[in-house]
Amino acid sequence: MLALASVAAVLVVLVVGAVAVVGYRVLVVEEDEPMASTGAAVKSGTGELRTDLDPLLSRFPALGAPEGARWMSGTYGRADVPGPSTYWIDAVVTLPADRVTGLVSAHQPAAEGREPSVADGLRDALPPGPFLTGEALTSAFSHDRWRATAYLDVGTGTLVLTATGT
């Protein structure tokens, strides 16, 4: 009898969960939302490929003194919807050899087989990898207003940042 009650309780939970998912899709996702097909926020921006360093250095001081950068930025979601914005920055930054060595020594990133996903206009600037990644390296470029994921290509001295902030 106890086993039958347990099976019934599990079935009730499964049915309630299914109804909740279907209801959410009908009420929220299937309306006029452009992100409904993927469920992921869409990057929007001007498409401008930038090379100025000051905006990157003010947000990510751990870069030190880079030799150069190519980067793009924008907001997530739709521009016609009012409210606070969440910003994104994708950057491919060339670092001097001593800075690359310092980042590896200080943060011990490892080749985990991960590759950065950047805005279309920046894909041609990506180095071949392999990329060293890790939580300590990522933490070096993140702070209270920006969460960055860092990918380091030691062979080319290139750091790729994908960041989200307010």
GROMACS .gro file of N, CA, C and O in nm, residues 55-150:
model
  384
   55PRO      N    1   3.825   5.186  -2.299
   55PRO     CA    2   3.703   5.126  -2.242
   55PRO      C    3   3.727   4.986  -2.185
   55PRO      O    4   3.667   4.948  -2.084
   56LEU      N    5   3.815   4.909  -2.247
   56LEU     CA    6   3.846   4.775  -2.195
   56LEU      C    7   3.927   4.785  -2.065
   56LEU      O    8   3.900   4.713  -1.968
   57LEU      N    9   4.026   4.872  -2.064
   57LEU     CA   10   4.111   4.886  -1.946
   57LEU      C   11   4.034   4.938  -1.826
   57LEU      O   12   4.062   4.898  -1.712
   58SER      N   13   3.936   5.025  -1.848
   58SER     CA   14   3.858   5.076  -1.735
   58SER      C   15   3.768   4.967  -1.676
   58SER      O   16   3.738   4.969  -1.558
   59ARG      N   17   3.726   4.873  -1.757
   59ARG     CA   18   3.639   4.765  -1.709
   59ARG      C   19   3.717   4.642  -1.663
   59ARG      O   20   3.672   4.570  -1.575
   60PHE      N   21   3.833   4.619  -1.724
   60PHE     CA   22   3.912   4.499  -1.695
   60PHE      C   23   4.058   4.537  -1.669
   60PHE      O   24   4.146   4.514  -1.753
   61PRO      N   25   4.087   4.598  -1.553
   61PRO     CA   26   4.223   4.644  -1.525
   61PRO      C   27   4.326   4.530  -1.522
   61PRO      O   28   4.445   4.554  -1.541
   62ALA      N   29   4.281   4.406  -1.504
   62ALA     CA   30   4.373   4.293  -1.502
   62ALA      C   31   4.440   4.270  -1.637
   62ALA      O   32   4.535   4.192  -1.647
   63LEU      N   33   4.393   4.340  -1.741
   63LEU     CA   34   4.458   4.328  -1.872
   63LEU      C   35   4.600   4.381  -1.869
   63LEU      O   36   4.684   4.342  -1.948
   64GLY      N   37   4.627   4.474  -1.778
   64GLY     CA   38   4.760   4.533  -1.770
   64GLY      C   39   4.779   4.634  -1.882
   64GLY      O   40   4.700   4.726  -1.897
   65ALA      N   41   4.883   4.614  -1.961
   65ALA     CA   42   4.914   4.704  -2.073
   65ALA      C   43   4.914   4.622  -2.202
   65ALA      O   44   5.020   4.584  -2.254
   66PRO      N   45   4.796   4.596  -2.258
   66PRO     CA   46   4.790   4.514  -2.381
   66PRO      C   47   4.855   4.583  -2.499
   66PRO      O   48   4.864   4.705  -2.505
   67GLU      N   49   4.897   4.501  -2.595
   67GLU     CA   50   4.957   4.554  -2.717
   67GLU      C   51   4.850   4.599  -2.816
   67GLU      O   52   4.876   4.683  -2.901
   68GLY      N   53   4.732   4.544  -2.806
   68GLY     CA   54   4.624   4.581  -2.896
   68GLY      C   55   4.500   4.498  -2.866
   68GLY      O   56   4.506   4.401  -2.790
   69ALA      N   57   4.390   4.537  -2.926
   69ALA     CA   58   4.265   4.463  -2.906
   69ALA      C   59   4.169   4.489  -3.020
   69ALA      O   60   4.174   4.594  -3.085
   70ARG      N   61   4.084   4.391  -3.044
   70ARG     CA   62   3.970   4.406  -3.134
   70ARG      C   63   3.851   4.362  -3.051
   70ARG      O   64   3.855   4.255  -2.989
   71TRP      N   65   3.747   4.444  -3.049
   71TRP     CA   66   3.634   4.410  -2.964
   71TRP      C   67   3.504   4.469  -3.016
   71TRP      O   68   3.503   4.560  -3.097
   72MET      N   69   3.395   4.409  -2.966
   72MET     CA   70   3.260   4.454  -3.001
   72MET      C   71   3.178   4.454  -2.873
   72MET      O   72   3.211   4.383  -2.777
   73SER      N   73   3.070   4.533  -2.874
   73SER     CA   74   2.985   4.538  -2.756
   73SER      C   75   2.842   4.571  -2.796
   73SER      O   76   2.814   4.607  -2.910
   74GLY      N   77   2.754   4.561  -2.699
   74GLY     CA   78   2.613   4.593  -2.720
   74GLY      C   79   2.532   4.554  -2.599
   74GLY      O   80   2.585   4.544  -2.488
   75THR      N   81   2.404   4.531  -2.620
   75THR     CA   82   2.315   4.490  -2.512
   75THR      C   83   2.248   4.358  -2.549
   75THR      O   84   2.247   4.318  -2.664
   76TYR      N   85   2.193   4.293  -2.448
   76TYR     CA   86   2.115   4.173  -2.471
   76TYR      C   87   1.969   4.211  -2.486
   76TYR      O   88   1.921   4.304  -2.423
   77GLY      N   89   1.898   4.138  -2.570
   77GLY     CA   90   1.755   4.155  -2.581
   77GLY      C   91   1.716   4.260  -2.683
   77GLY      O   92   1.792   4.296  -2.772
   78ARG      N   93   1.595   4.310  -2.665
   78ARG     CA   94   1.534   4.403  -2.760
   78ARG      C   95   1.549   4.547  -2.713
   78ARG      O   96   1.522   4.578  -2.598
   79ALA      N   97   1.589   4.633  -2.803
   79ALA     CA   98   1.607   4.774  -2.771
   79ALA      C   99   1.474   4.845  -2.747
   79ALA      O  100   1.469   4.948  -2.681
   80ASP      N  101   1.364   4.791  -2.800
   80ASP     CA  102   1.235   4.858  -2.788
   80ASP      C  103   1.162   4.823  -2.658
   80ASP      O  104   1.052   4.871  -2.634
   81VAL      N  105   1.224   4.743  -2.573
   81VAL     CA  106   1.162   4.708  -2.445
   81VAL      C  107   1.228   4.793  -2.337
   81VAL      O  108   1.349   4.789  -2.319
   82PRO      N  109   1.147   4.871  -2.262
   82PRO     CA  110   1.205   4.958  -2.160
   82PRO      C  111   1.259   4.877  -2.042
   82PRO      O  112   1.219   4.764  -2.019
   83GLY      N  113   1.348   4.941  -1.969
   83GLY     CA  114   1.402   4.878  -1.849
   83GLY      C  115   1.553   4.880  -1.851
   83GLY      O  116   1.615   4.923  -1.947
   84PRO      N  117   1.611   4.832  -1.744
   84PRO     CA  118   1.758   4.830  -1.737
   84PRO      C  119   1.815   4.736  -1.842
   84PRO      O  120   1.752   4.638  -1.880
   85SER      N  121   1.934   4.768  -1.886
   85SER     CA  122   2.000   4.687  -1.989
   85SER      C  123   2.112   4.605  -1.929
   85SER      O  124   2.177   4.645  -1.834
   86THR      N  125   2.135   4.491  -1.989
   86THR     CA  126   2.251   4.409  -1.960
   86THR      C  127   2.341   4.419  -2.082
   86THR      O  128   2.297   4.397  -2.194
   87TYR      N  129   2.466   4.453  -2.058
   87TYR     CA  130   2.560   4.477  -2.166
   87TYR      C  131   2.651   4.356  -2.186
   87TYR      O  132   2.672   4.277  -2.095
   88TRP      N  133   2.706   4.345  -2.307
   88TRP     CA  134   2.804   4.241  -2.337
   88TRP      C  135   2.924   4.303  -2.406
   88TRP      O  136   2.912   4.406  -2.474
   89ILE      N  137   3.039   4.242  -2.384
   89ILE     CA  138   3.163   4.279  -2.453
   89ILE      C  139   3.232   4.149  -2.491
   89ILE      O  140   3.247   4.059  -2.408
   90ASP      N  141   3.270   4.138  -2.617
   90ASP     CA  142   3.355   4.028  -2.664
   90ASP      C  143   3.484   4.094  -2.711
   90ASP      O  144   3.480   4.187  -2.792
   91ALA      N  145   3.596   4.048  -2.659
   91ALA     CA  146   3.725   4.112  -2.691
   91ALA      C  147   3.832   4.007  -2.719
   91ALA      O  148   3.839   3.904  -2.652
   92VAL      N  149   3.914   4.036  -2.819
   92VAL     CA  150   4.032   3.957  -2.850
   92VAL      C  151   4.150   4.051  -2.827
   92VAL      O  152   4.168   4.148  -2.901
   93VAL      N  153   4.227   4.022  -2.722
   93VAL     CA  154   4.330   4.114  -2.675
   93VAL      C  155   4.468   4.051  -2.690
   93VAL      O  156   4.491   3.938  -2.644
   94THR      N  157   4.560   4.123  -2.752
   94THR     CA  158   4.698   4.078  -2.766
   94THR      C  159   4.778   4.130  -2.647
   94THR      O  160   4.780   4.250  -2.620
   95LEU      N  161   4.840   4.037  -2.575
   95LEU     CA  162   4.914   4.072  -2.454
   95LEU      C  163   5.064   4.052  -2.475
   95LEU      O  164   5.105   3.964  -2.552
   96PRO      N  165   5.145   4.131  -2.405
   96PRO     CA  166   5.290   4.108  -2.411
   96PRO      C  167   5.323   3.974  -2.345
   96PRO      O  168   5.250   3.925  -2.258
   97ALA      N  169   5.434   3.915  -2.385
   97ALA     CA  170   5.473   3.782  -2.337
   97ALA      C  171   5.482   3.776  -2.185
   97ALA      O  172   5.441   3.676  -2.124
   98ASP      N  173   5.534   3.880  -2.121
   98ASP     CA  174   5.546   3.876  -1.974
   98ASP      C  175   5.410   3.876  -1.905
   98ASP      O  176   5.394   3.817  -1.800
   99ARG      N  177   5.311   3.939  -1.967
   99ARG     CA  178   5.175   3.939  -1.908
   99ARG      C  179   5.112   3.801  -1.922
   99ARG      O  180   5.044   3.754  -1.831
  100VAL      N  181   5.134   3.736  -2.036
  100VAL     CA  182   5.083   3.600  -2.056
  100VAL      C  183   5.144   3.507  -1.952
  100VAL      O  184   5.074   3.430  -1.886
  101THR      N  185   5.276   3.515  -1.936
  101THR     CA  186   5.346   3.433  -1.837
  101THR      C  187   5.293   3.459  -1.697
  101THR      O  188   5.271   3.367  -1.618
  102GLY      N  189   5.271   3.586  -1.666
  102GLY     CA  190   5.219   3.623  -1.534
  102GLY      C  191   5.080   3.567  -1.509
  102GLY      O  192   5.050   3.520  -1.398
  103LEU      N  193   4.992   3.572  -1.610
  103LEU     CA  194   4.857   3.518  -1.594
  103LEU      C  195   4.860   3.367  -1.572
  103LEU      O  196   4.787   3.314  -1.487
  104VAL      N  197   4.944   3.298  -1.648
  104VAL     CA  198   4.955   3.153  -1.632
  104VAL      C  199   5.009   3.118  -1.494
  104VAL      O  200   4.956   3.031  -1.425
  105SER      N  201   5.112   3.189  -1.452
  105SER     CA  202   5.173   3.163  -1.322
  105SER      C  203   5.076   3.192  -1.206
  105SER      O  204   5.065   3.113  -1.113
  106ALA      N  205   5.006   3.302  -1.215
  106ALA     CA  206   4.917   3.344  -1.106
  106ALA      C  207   4.788   3.264  -1.098
  106ALA      O  208   4.734   3.243  -0.990
  107HIS      N  209   4.736   3.220  -1.212
  107HIS     CA  210   4.601   3.162  -1.214
  107HIS      C  211   4.594   3.016  -1.257
  107HIS      O  212   4.487   2.955  -1.252
  108GLN      N  213   4.706   2.961  -1.302
  108GLN     CA  214   4.715   2.819  -1.338
  108GLN      C  215   4.600   2.769  -1.427
  108GLN      O  216   4.536   2.667  -1.397
  109PRO      N  217   4.570   2.838  -1.538
  109PRO     CA  218   4.464   2.789  -1.626
  109PRO      C  219   4.508   2.659  -1.695
  109PRO      O  220   4.627   2.631  -1.705
  110ALA      N  221   4.410   2.582  -1.740
  110ALA     CA  222   4.439   2.453  -1.803
  110ALA      C  223   4.365   2.442  -1.936
  110ALA      O  224   4.264   2.507  -1.958
  111ALA      N  225   4.417   2.356  -2.023
  111ALA     CA  226   4.352   2.328  -2.151
  111ALA      C  227   4.237   2.231  -2.122
  111ALA      O  228   4.260   2.113  -2.099
  112GLU      N  229   4.115   2.284  -2.121
  112GLU     CA  230   3.996   2.205  -2.089
  112GLU      C  231   3.912   2.175  -2.213
  112GLU      O  232   3.803   2.123  -2.203
  113GLY      N  233   3.964   2.215  -2.331
  113GLY     CA  234   3.891   2.190  -2.455
  113GLY      C  235   3.779   2.290  -2.480
  113GLY      O  236   3.700   2.271  -2.572
  114ARG      N  237   3.773   2.396  -2.404
  114ARG     CA  238   3.669   2.498  -2.423
  114ARG      C  239   3.716   2.603  -2.523
  114ARG      O  240   3.834   2.635  -2.529
  115GLU      N  241   3.621   2.654  -2.601
  115GLU     CA  242   3.651   2.759  -2.698
  115GLU      C  243   3.552   2.874  -2.681
  115GLU      O  244   3.436   2.851  -2.651
  116PRO      N  245   3.598   2.997  -2.702
  116PRO     CA  246   3.508   3.111  -2.684
  116PRO      C  247   3.405   3.121  -2.796
  116PRO      O  248   3.430   3.084  -2.910
  117SER      N  249   3.290   3.172  -2.760
  117SER     CA  250   3.185   3.202  -2.857
  117SER      C  251   3.170   3.354  -2.857
  117SER      O  252   3.130   3.413  -2.757
  118VAL      N  253   3.207   3.416  -2.968
  118VAL     CA  254   3.206   3.562  -2.978
  118VAL      C  255   3.110   3.607  -3.087
  118VAL      O  256   3.064   3.527  -3.169
  119ALA      N  257   3.083   3.736  -3.090
  119ALA     CA  258   2.997   3.795  -3.193
  119ALA      C  259   3.054   3.765  -3.331
  119ALA      O  260   3.175   3.754  -3.350
  120ASP      N  261   2.964   3.753  -3.428
  120ASP     CA  262   3.003   3.717  -3.565
  120ASP      C  263   3.116   3.802  -3.619
  120ASP      O  264   3.209   3.750  -3.680
  121GLY      N  265   3.112   3.931  -3.599
  121GLY     CA  266   3.211   4.022  -3.655
  121GLY      C  267   3.350   4.007  -3.596
  121GLY      O  268   3.445   4.069  -3.643
  122LEU      N  269   3.362   3.926  -3.492
  122LEU     CA  270   3.491   3.909  -3.424
  122LEU      C  271   3.550   3.770  -3.445
  122LEU      O  272   3.665   3.745  -3.409
  123ARG      N  273   3.477   3.682  -3.505
  123ARG     CA  274   3.521   3.542  -3.519
  123ARG      C  275   3.652   3.529  -3.597
  123ARG      O  276   3.735   3.445  -3.566
  124ASP      N  277   3.672   3.612  -3.698
  124ASP     CA  278   3.795   3.605  -3.778
  124ASP      C  279   3.918   3.646  -3.698
  124ASP      O  280   4.030   3.615  -3.737
  125ALA      N  281   3.899   3.717  -3.587
  125ALA     CA  282   4.010   3.762  -3.505
  125ALA      C  283   4.053   3.657  -3.402
  125ALA      O  284   4.156   3.674  -3.337
  126LEU      N  285   3.976   3.550  -3.387
  126LEU     CA  286   4.009   3.448  -3.287
  126LEU      C  287   4.137   3.374  -3.325
  126LEU      O  288   4.154   3.334  -3.440
  127PRO      N  289   4.224   3.352  -3.227
  127PRO     CA  290   4.342   3.270  -3.253
  127PRO      C  291   4.302   3.122  -3.260
  127PRO      O  292   4.192   3.085  -3.220
  128PRO      N  293   4.393   3.036  -3.307
  128PRO     CA  294   4.357   2.895  -3.326
  128PRO      C  295   4.343   2.814  -3.198
  128PRO      O  296   4.281   2.709  -3.198
  129GLY      N  297   4.400   2.863  -3.086
  129GLY     CA  298   4.398   2.783  -2.964
  129GLY      C  299   4.514   2.684  -2.967
  129GLY      O  300   4.598   2.691  -3.055
  130PRO      N  301   4.521   2.594  -2.873
  130PRO     CA  302   4.422   2.565  -2.770
  130PRO      C  303   4.416   2.677  -2.666
  130PRO      O  304   4.510   2.753  -2.649
  131PHE      N  305   4.302   2.684  -2.600
  131PHE     CA  306   4.277   2.788  -2.502
  131PHE      C  307   4.290   2.733  -2.361
  131PHE      O  308   4.238   2.626  -2.330
  132LEU      N  309   4.360   2.807  -2.278
  132LEU     CA  310   4.367   2.775  -2.136
  132LEU      C  311   4.255   2.851  -2.066
  132LEU      O  312   4.234   2.970  -2.093
  133THR      N  313   4.183   2.782  -1.979
  133THR     CA  314   4.072   2.843  -1.907
  133THR      C  315   4.076   2.797  -1.762
  133THR      O  316   4.151   2.707  -1.726
  134GLY      N  317   3.993   2.857  -1.682
  134GLY     CA  318   3.982   2.816  -1.543
  134GLY      C  319   3.914   2.923  -1.461
  134GLY      O  320   3.911   3.040  -1.499
  135GLU      N  321   3.859   2.882  -1.349
  135GLU     CA  322   3.785   2.975  -1.264
  135GLU      C  323   3.874   3.088  -1.211
  135GLU      O  324   3.832   3.201  -1.202
  136ALA      N  325   3.998   3.057  -1.176
  136ALA     CA  326   4.087   3.161  -1.124
  136ALA      C  327   4.117   3.266  -1.230
  136ALA      O  328   4.119   3.387  -1.201
  137LEU      N  329   4.140   3.222  -1.354
  137LEU     CA  330   4.164   3.317  -1.463
  137LEU      C  331   4.040   3.402  -1.488
  137LEU      O  332   4.049   3.524  -1.503
  138THR      N  333   3.925   3.339  -1.492
  138THR     CA  334   3.800   3.411  -1.512
  138THR      C  335   3.778   3.512  -1.399
  138THR      O  336   3.738   3.626  -1.423
  139SER      N  337   3.804   3.472  -1.277
  139SER     CA  338   3.785   3.562  -1.161
  139SER      C  339   3.874   3.685  -1.169
  139SER      O  340   3.836   3.792  -1.120
  140ALA      N  341   3.990   3.671  -1.231
  140ALA     CA  342   4.081   3.785  -1.243
  140ALA      C  343   4.021   3.897  -1.327
  140ALA      O  344   4.057   4.014  -1.310
  141PHE      N  345   3.929   3.863  -1.416
  141PHE     CA  346   3.870   3.963  -1.505
  141PHE      C  347   3.725   3.995  -1.470
  141PHE      O  348   3.660   4.072  -1.540
  142SER      N  349   3.675   3.938  -1.364
  142SER     CA  350   3.538   3.963  -1.321
  142SER      C  351   3.538   4.048  -1.194
  142SER      O  352   3.631   4.041  -1.114
  143HIS      N  353   3.434   4.127  -1.178
  143HIS     CA  354   3.418   4.204  -1.054
  143HIS      C  355   3.270   4.230  -1.035
  143HIS      O  356   3.186   4.173  -1.105
  144ASP      N  357   3.236   4.315  -0.941
  144ASP     CA  358   3.095   4.331  -0.904
  144ASP      C  359   3.002   4.372  -1.017
  144ASP      O  360   2.885   4.338  -1.016
  145ARG      N  361   3.049   4.440  -1.119
  145ARG     CA  362   2.961   4.483  -1.229
  145ARG      C  363   2.979   4.406  -1.358
  145ARG      O  364   2.898   4.418  -1.449
  146TRP      N  365   3.085   4.326  -1.368
  146TRP     CA  366   3.113   4.251  -1.491
  146TRP      C  367   3.152   4.109  -1.457
  146TRP      O  368   3.237   4.085  -1.371
  147ARG      N  369   3.092   4.016  -1.528
  147ARG     CA  370   3.126   3.874  -1.519
  147ARG      C  371   3.187   3.835  -1.653
  147ARG      O  372   3.120   3.839  -1.757
  148ALA      N  373   3.314   3.802  -1.651
  148ALA     CA  374   3.386   3.769  -1.774
  148ALA      C  375   3.429   3.624  -1.772
  148ALA      O  376   3.454   3.567  -1.666
  149THR      N  377   3.439   3.565  -1.889
  149THR     CA  378   3.501   3.435  -1.905
  149THR      C  379   3.625   3.458  -1.991
  149THR      O  380   3.618   3.522  -2.095
  150ALA      N  381   3.739   3.409  -1.942
  150ALA     CA  382   3.867   3.434  -2.008
  150ALA      C  383   3.921   3.306  -2.071
  150ALA      O  384   3.914   3.198  -2.013
   0.00000   0.00000   0.00000
